[in-house]
Coordinates of C-alpha atoms in Angstrom, one line a residue:
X20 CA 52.7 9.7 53.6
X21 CA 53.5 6.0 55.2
X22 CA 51.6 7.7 58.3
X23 CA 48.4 8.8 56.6
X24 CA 48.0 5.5 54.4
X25 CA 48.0 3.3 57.6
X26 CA 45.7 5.6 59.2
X27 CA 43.4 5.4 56.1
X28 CA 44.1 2.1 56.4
X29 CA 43.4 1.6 60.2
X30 CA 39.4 3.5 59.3
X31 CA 38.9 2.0 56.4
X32 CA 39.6 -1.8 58.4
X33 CA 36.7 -0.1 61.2
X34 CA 34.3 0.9 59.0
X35 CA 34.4 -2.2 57.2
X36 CA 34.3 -4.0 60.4
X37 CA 31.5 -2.0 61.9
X38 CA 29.5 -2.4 58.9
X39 CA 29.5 -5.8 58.4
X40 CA 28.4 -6.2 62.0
X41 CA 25.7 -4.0 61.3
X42 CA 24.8 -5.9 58.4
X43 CA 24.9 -9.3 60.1
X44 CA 22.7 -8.2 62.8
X45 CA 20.0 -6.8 60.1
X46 CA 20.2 -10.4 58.7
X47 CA 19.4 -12.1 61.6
X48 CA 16.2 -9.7 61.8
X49 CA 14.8 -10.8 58.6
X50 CA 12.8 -13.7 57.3
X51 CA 13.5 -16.4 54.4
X52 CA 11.1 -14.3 52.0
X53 CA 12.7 -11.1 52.8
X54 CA 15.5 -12.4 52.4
X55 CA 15.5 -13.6 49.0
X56 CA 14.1 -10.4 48.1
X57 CA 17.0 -8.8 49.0
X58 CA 19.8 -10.6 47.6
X59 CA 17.6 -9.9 44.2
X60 CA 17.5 -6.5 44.4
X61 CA 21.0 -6.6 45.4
X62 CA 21.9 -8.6 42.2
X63 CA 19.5 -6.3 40.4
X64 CA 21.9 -3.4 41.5
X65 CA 25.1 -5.1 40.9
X66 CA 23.9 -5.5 37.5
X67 CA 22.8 -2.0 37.0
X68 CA 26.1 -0.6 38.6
X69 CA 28.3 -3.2 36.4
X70 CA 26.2 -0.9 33.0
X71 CA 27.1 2.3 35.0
X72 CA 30.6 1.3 35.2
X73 CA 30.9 -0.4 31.3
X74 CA 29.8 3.1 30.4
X75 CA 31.6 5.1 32.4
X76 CA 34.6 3.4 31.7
X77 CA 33.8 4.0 27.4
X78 CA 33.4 7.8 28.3
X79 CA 36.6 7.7 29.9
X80 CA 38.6 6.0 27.2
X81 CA 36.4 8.1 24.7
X82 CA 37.5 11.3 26.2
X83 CA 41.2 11.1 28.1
X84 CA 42.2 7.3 28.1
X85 CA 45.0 9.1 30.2
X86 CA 42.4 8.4 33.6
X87 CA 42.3 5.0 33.4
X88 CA 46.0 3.9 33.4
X89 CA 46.4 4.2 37.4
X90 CA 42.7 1.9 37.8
X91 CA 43.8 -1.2 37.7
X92 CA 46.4 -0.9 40.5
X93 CA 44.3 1.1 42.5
X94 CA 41.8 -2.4 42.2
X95 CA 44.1 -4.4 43.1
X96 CA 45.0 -2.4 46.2
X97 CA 41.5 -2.1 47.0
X98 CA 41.0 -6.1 46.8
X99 CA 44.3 -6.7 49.2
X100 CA 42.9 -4.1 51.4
X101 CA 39.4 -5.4 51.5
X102 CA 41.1 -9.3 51.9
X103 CA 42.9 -8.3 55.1
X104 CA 39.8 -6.3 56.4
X105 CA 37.9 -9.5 56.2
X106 CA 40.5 -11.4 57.7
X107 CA 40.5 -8.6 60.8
X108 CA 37.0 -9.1 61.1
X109 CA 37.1 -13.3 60.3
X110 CA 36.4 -14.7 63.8
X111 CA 32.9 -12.7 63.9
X112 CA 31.9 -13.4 61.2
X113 CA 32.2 -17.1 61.1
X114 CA 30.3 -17.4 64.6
X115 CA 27.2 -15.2 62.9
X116 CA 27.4 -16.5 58.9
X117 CA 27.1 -20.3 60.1
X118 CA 23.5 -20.1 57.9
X119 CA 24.6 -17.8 55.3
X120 CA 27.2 -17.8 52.7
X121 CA 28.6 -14.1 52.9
X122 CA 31.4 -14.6 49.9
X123 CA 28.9 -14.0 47.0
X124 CA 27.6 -10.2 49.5
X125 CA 31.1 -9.5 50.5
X126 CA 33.1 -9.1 47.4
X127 CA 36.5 -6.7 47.1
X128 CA 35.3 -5.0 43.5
X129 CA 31.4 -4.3 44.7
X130 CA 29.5 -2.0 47.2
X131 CA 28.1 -3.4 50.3
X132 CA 24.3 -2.6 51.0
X133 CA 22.5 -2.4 54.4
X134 CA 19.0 -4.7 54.0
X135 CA 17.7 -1.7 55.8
X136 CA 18.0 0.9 53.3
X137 CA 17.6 -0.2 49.8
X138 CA 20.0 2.7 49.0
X139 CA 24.1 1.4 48.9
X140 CA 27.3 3.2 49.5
X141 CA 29.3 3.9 46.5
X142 CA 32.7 2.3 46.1
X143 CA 35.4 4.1 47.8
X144 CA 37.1 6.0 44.7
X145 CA 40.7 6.1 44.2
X146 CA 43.3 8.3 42.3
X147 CA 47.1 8.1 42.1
X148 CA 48.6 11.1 43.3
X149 CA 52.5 11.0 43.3
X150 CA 52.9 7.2 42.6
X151 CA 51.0 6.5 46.1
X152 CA 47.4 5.5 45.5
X153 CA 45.2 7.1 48.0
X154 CA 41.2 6.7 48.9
X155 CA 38.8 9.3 49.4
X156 CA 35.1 10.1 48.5
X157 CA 35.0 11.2 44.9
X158 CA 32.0 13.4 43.3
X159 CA 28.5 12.2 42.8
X160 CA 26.9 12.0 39.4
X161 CA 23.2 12.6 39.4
X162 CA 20.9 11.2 37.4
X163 CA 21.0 13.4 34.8
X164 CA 24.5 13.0 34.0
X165 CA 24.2 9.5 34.1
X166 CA 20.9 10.0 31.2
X167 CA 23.7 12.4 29.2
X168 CA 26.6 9.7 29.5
X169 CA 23.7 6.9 28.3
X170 CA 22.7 8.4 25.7
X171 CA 26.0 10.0 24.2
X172 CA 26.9 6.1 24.3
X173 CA 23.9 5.0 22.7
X174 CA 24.4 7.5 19.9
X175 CA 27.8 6.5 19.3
X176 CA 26.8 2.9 19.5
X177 CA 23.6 3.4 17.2
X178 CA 26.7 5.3 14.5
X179 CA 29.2 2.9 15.1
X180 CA 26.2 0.3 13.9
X181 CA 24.2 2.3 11.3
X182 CA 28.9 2.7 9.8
X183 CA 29.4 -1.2 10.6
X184 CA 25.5 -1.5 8.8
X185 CA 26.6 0.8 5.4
X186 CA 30.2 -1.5 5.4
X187 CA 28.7 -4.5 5.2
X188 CA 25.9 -3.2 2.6
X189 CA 28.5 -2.5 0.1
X190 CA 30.7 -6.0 1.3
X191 CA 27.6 -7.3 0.4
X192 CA 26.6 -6.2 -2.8
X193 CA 30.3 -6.2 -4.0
X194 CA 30.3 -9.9 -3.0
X195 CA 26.7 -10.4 -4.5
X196 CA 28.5 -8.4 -7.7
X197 CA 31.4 -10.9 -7.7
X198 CA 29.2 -13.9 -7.3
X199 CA 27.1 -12.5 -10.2
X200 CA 30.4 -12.0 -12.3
X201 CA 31.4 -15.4 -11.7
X202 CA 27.8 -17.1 -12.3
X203 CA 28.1 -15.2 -15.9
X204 CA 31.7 -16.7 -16.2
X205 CA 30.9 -20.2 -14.8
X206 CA 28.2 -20.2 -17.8
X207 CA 30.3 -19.1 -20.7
X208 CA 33.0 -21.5 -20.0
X209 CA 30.0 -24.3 -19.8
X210 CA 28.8 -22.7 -23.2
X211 CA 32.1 -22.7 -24.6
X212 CA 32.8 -26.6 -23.5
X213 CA 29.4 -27.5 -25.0
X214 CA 30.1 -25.6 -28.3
X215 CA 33.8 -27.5 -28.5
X216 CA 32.2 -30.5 -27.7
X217 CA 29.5 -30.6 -30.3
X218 CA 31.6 -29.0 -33.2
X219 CA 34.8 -30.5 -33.1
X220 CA 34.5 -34.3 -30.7
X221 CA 31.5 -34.6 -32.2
X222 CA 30.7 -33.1 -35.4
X223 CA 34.2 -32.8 -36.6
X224 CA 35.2 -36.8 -36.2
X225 CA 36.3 -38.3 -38.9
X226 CA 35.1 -42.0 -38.7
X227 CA 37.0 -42.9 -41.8
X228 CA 40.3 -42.1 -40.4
X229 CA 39.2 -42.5 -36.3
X230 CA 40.6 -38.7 -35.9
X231 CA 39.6 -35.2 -35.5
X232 CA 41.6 -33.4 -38.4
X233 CA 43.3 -30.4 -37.4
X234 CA 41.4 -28.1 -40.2
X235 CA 38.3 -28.5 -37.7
X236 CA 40.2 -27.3 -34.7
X237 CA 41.8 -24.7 -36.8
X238 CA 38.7 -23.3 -37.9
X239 CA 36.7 -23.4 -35.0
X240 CA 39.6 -21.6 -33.0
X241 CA 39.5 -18.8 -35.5
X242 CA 35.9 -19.0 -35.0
X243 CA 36.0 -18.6 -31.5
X244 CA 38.7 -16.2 -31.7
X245 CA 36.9 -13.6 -33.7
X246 CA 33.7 -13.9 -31.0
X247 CA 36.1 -13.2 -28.4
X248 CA 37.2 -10.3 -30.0
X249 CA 33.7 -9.1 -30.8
X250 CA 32.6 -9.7 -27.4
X251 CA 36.3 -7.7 -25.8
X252 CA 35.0 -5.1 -28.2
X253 CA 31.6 -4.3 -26.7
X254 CA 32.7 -4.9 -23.0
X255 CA 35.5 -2.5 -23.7
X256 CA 32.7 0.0 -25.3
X257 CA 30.4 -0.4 -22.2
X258 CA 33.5 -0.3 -19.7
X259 CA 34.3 3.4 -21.2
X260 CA 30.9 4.4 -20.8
X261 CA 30.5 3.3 -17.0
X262 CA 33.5 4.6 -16.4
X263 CA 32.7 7.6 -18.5
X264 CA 29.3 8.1 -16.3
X265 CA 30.8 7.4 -12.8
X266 CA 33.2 10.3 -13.6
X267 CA 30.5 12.2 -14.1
X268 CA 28.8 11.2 -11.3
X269 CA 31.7 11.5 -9.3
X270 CA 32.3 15.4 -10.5
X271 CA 28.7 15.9 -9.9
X272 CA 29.4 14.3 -6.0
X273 CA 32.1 16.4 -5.6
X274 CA 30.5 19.7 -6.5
X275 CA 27.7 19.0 -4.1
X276 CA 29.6 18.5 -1.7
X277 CA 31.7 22.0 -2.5
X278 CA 28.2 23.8 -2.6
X279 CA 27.1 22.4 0.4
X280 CA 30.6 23.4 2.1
X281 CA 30.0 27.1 0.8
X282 CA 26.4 27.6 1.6
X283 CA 25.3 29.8 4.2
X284 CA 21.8 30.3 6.3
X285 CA 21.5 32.9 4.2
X286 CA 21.1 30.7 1.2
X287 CA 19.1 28.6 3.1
X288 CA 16.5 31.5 3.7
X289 CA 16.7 32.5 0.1
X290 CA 16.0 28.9 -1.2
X291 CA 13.4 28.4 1.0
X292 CA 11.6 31.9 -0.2
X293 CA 12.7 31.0 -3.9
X294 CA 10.5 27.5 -3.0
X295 CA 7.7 29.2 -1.3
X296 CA 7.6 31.6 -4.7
X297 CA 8.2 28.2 -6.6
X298 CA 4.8 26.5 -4.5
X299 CA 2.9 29.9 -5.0
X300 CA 3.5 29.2 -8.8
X301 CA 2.8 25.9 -8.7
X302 CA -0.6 26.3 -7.3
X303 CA -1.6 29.3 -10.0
X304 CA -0.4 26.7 -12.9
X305 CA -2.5 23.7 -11.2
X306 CA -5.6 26.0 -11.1
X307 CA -4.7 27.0 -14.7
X308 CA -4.4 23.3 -15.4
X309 CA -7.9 22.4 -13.3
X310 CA -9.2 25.1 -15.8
X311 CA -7.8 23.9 -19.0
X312 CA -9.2 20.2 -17.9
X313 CA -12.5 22.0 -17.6
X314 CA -12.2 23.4 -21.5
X315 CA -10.4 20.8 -22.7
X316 CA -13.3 17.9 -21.3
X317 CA -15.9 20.6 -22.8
X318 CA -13.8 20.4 -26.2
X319 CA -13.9 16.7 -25.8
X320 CA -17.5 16.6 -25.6
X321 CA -18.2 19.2 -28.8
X322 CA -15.6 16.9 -30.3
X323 CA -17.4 13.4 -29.6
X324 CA -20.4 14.8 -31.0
X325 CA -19.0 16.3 -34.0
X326 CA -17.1 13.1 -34.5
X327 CA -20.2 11.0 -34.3
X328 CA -22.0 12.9 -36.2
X329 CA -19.1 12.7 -39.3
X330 CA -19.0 8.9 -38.2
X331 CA -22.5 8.9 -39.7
X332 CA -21.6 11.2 -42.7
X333 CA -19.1 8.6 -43.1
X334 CA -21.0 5.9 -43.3
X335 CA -23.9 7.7 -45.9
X336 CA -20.7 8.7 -47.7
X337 CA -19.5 5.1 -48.6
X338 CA -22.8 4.0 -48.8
X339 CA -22.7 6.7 -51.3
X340 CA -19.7 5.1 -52.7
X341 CA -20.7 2.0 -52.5
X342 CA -24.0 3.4 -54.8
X343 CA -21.9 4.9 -57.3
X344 CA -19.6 1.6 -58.0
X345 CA -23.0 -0.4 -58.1
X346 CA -24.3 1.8 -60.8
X347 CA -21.2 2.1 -62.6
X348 CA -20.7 -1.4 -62.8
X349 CA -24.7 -1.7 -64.0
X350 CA -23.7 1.0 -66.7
X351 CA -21.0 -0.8 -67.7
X352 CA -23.2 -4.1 -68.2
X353 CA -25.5 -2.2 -70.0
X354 CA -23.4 -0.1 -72.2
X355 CA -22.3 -4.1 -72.9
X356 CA -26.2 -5.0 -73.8
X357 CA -26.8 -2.0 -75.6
X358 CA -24.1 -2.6 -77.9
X359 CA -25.5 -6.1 -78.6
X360 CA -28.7 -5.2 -78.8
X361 CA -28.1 -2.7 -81.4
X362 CA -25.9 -5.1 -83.4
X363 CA -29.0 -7.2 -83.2
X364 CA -31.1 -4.4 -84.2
X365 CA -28.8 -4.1 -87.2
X366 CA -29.0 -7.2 -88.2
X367 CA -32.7 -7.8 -87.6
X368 CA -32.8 -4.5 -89.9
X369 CA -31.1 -5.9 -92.4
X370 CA -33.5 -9.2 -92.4
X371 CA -36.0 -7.0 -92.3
X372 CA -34.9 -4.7 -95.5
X373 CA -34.0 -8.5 -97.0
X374 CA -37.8 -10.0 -96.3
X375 CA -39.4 -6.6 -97.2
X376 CA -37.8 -6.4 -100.7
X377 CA -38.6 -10.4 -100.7
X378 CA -42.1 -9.5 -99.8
X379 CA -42.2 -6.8 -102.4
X380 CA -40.9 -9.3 -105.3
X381 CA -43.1 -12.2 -104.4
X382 CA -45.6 -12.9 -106.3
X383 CA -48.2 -15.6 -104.8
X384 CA -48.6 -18.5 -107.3
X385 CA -51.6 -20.1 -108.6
X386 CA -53.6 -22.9 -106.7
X387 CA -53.7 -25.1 -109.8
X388 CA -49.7 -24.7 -110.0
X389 CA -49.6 -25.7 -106.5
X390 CA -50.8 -28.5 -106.4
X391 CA -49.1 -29.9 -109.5
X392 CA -46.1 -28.8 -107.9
X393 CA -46.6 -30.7 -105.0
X394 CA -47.6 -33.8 -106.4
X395 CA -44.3 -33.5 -109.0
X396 CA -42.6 -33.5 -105.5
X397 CA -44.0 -36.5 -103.8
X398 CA -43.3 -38.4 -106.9
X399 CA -39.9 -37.1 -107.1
X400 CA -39.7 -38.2 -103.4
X401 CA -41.2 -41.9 -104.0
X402 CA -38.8 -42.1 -107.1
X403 CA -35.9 -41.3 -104.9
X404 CA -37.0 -44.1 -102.4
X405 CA -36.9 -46.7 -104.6
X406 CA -34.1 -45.6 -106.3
X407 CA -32.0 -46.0 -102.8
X408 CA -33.6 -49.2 -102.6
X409 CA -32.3 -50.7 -105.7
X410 CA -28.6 -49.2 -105.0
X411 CA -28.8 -51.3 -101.4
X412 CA -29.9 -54.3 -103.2
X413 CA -26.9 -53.9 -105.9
X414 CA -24.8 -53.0 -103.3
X415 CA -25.5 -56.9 -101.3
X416 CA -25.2 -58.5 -104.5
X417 CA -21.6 -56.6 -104.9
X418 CA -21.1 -57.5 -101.4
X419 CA -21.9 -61.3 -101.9
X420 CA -20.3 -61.7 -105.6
X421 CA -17.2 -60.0 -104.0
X422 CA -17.3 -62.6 -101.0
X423 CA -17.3 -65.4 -103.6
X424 CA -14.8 -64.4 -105.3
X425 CA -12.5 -64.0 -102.1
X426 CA -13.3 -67.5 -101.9
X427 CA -12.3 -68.6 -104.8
X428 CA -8.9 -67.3 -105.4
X429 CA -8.3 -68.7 -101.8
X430 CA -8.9 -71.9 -103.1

């Protein structure tokens, strides 16, 4: 085994050497431009296999971590080997890299690439066999199991995220829900501190004695008390019924998810005809509906006109009314005037049986008579007149005679 690893050893040391000759010689072919552009694709491709190997290296631990536990000797057997190659092959180089600076192209963990041939030569593989770690050419993978490896990756990234994305969802709304919980706390303590400082520091001090008496704090811890309790009393009501509707929901969860353990294609077949039957009736009840819109708008119509024309019955109708109550109220007034008038009638009929019998006993006098009779009157008149005189003359005499005599007894 000693034997075989020294010769492996001895090739691997010439084909490193040979090599990097060849790839010194290239170099000196090419110009500064060319250059340039190589050592970018090269970094382009170190960066591409560094992904291949990050992925290749998940798949591994994803599938048999078991793989991976010989690696990192085999690395650093590769890098000891690759360190005494170079030192084999030290003196050349120096003599052709005097313009160049070969550590960042020649590195123990990375492939080495002819300017040449854009293509580069995979990484000697390794595997521990028996303890003794031994190199050899391991299998190819194409480009289609490199897609396969890429995207089983992504997937398991894009669920690992979309898991990580749900998680903090619910982090987040239980901590938007505890922040929430506390706002609503943080104000009923503030509400609380304002109430106890308005009813009992300020209301309840008692400037006569400079105190608060302890009948205010009493009361208004009973008070407070008895809210309390109300308030326990409908949180504990509305707790039962959340907790009463997520254990609903929870047996509802639960029996979905029994179903959908138990169902079959075959139920899937027979929901989907039961759905197409389901569509089919649908369809025949939205025709029956377009239908019943089509009667019902000509209903609407008959019924508009019907109702304008009772809007207009309406309105003769209480202008009927309205009629009626004007007449009765004008019967009313003149039931009222008839009533007087007939009193007046009766009364006029009375003066007018009065004056007729009057008329009927009246007898018209003589002229002769008349006129005596009128002058007896104006004599009685002018009699009368100076009669009134004479009593105003008596009564100033009175008047003056009592005046003097006021006079005299005053005296």
């Amino acid at each position: 085994m000693s034997q075989s690893h020294s010769q492996a050893h001895r090739s691997s040391i010439s084909q490193h050497s040979h090599s990097v000759s060849q790839f010194i010689n290239e170099v000196e072919e090419l110009s500064d431009a060319e250059l340039i552009k190589q050592v970018n694709n090269l970094k382009q491709q170190i960066k591409i296999l560094y992904l291949e190997n990050e992925i290749l290296e998940r798949t591994i631990i994803r599938l048999d971590p078991s793989l991976l536990h010989g690696l990192q000797q085999a690395l650093e057997y590769a890098t000891k080997l690759q360190s005494t190659s170079s030192l084999n092959v030290g003196s050349f180089v120096k003599s052709q890299t005097s313009k160049f600076n070969m550590d960042s192209l020649i590195s123990p963990s990375r492939m080495l690439t002819s300017p040449s041939r854009v293509s580069t030569k995979r990484v000697e593989s390794s595997a521990k066999v028996s303890g003794t770690v031994i190199f050899g050419t391991g299998p190819r993978i194409n480009v289609l199991e490199r897609s396969e490896l890429v995207s089983t990756e992504m997937e398991i990234l894009i669920s690992n995220l979309e898991k990580a994305r749900s998680k903090a969802a619910k982090k987040h709304a239980l901590l938007k829900a505890q922040l929430e919980e506390i706002g609503v706390r943080v104000a009923e303590v503030e509400k609380a501190v304002e109430m106890f400082n308005q009813v009992v520091l300020v209301e309840g001090w008692d400037k006569i004695a400079q105190r608060i008496p302890a009948e205010i704090w009493i009361r208004y811890m009973a008070e407070w008390m008895k809210i309390t309790d109300s308030q326990i009393g409908k949180l504990r009501l509305r707790t039962s019924t959340l907790n009463t509707q997520y254990s609903k929901l929870k047996g509802q969860i639960k029996v979905k998810a029994e179903l959908s353990e138990s169902l079959r294609p075959v139920d899937f077949e027979k929901l989907k005809i039961e759905n197409n039957e389901c569509l089919e009736i649908i369809d025949r009840k939205f025709q029956q509906l377009g239908e019943l819109k089509k009667m019902t708008g000509d209903a609407n119509l008959n019924l508009t006109v019907h109702k304008k024309a009772m809007m207009e019955q309406n309105a003769y109708l209480a202008d009927i009314f309205e009629t009626i109550k004007t007449k009765q109220k004008q019967t009313v007034e003149l039931d009222k005037e008839r009533a007087v008038i007939e009193r007046q009638a009766d009364s006029l009929e009375q003066q007018l049986a009065v004056v007729q019998k009057s008329r009927e006993a009246y007898i018209a006098p003589d002229v002769l008579e008349y006129t005596r009779a009128r002058a007896t009157a104006a004599d009685l008149r002018r009699s009368v007149a100076l009669l009134e005189n004479s009593v105003r003359v008596q009564q100033n005499a009175l008047a003056a005679l009592n005046n003097k005599l006021g006079i005299i007894i005053i005296n």
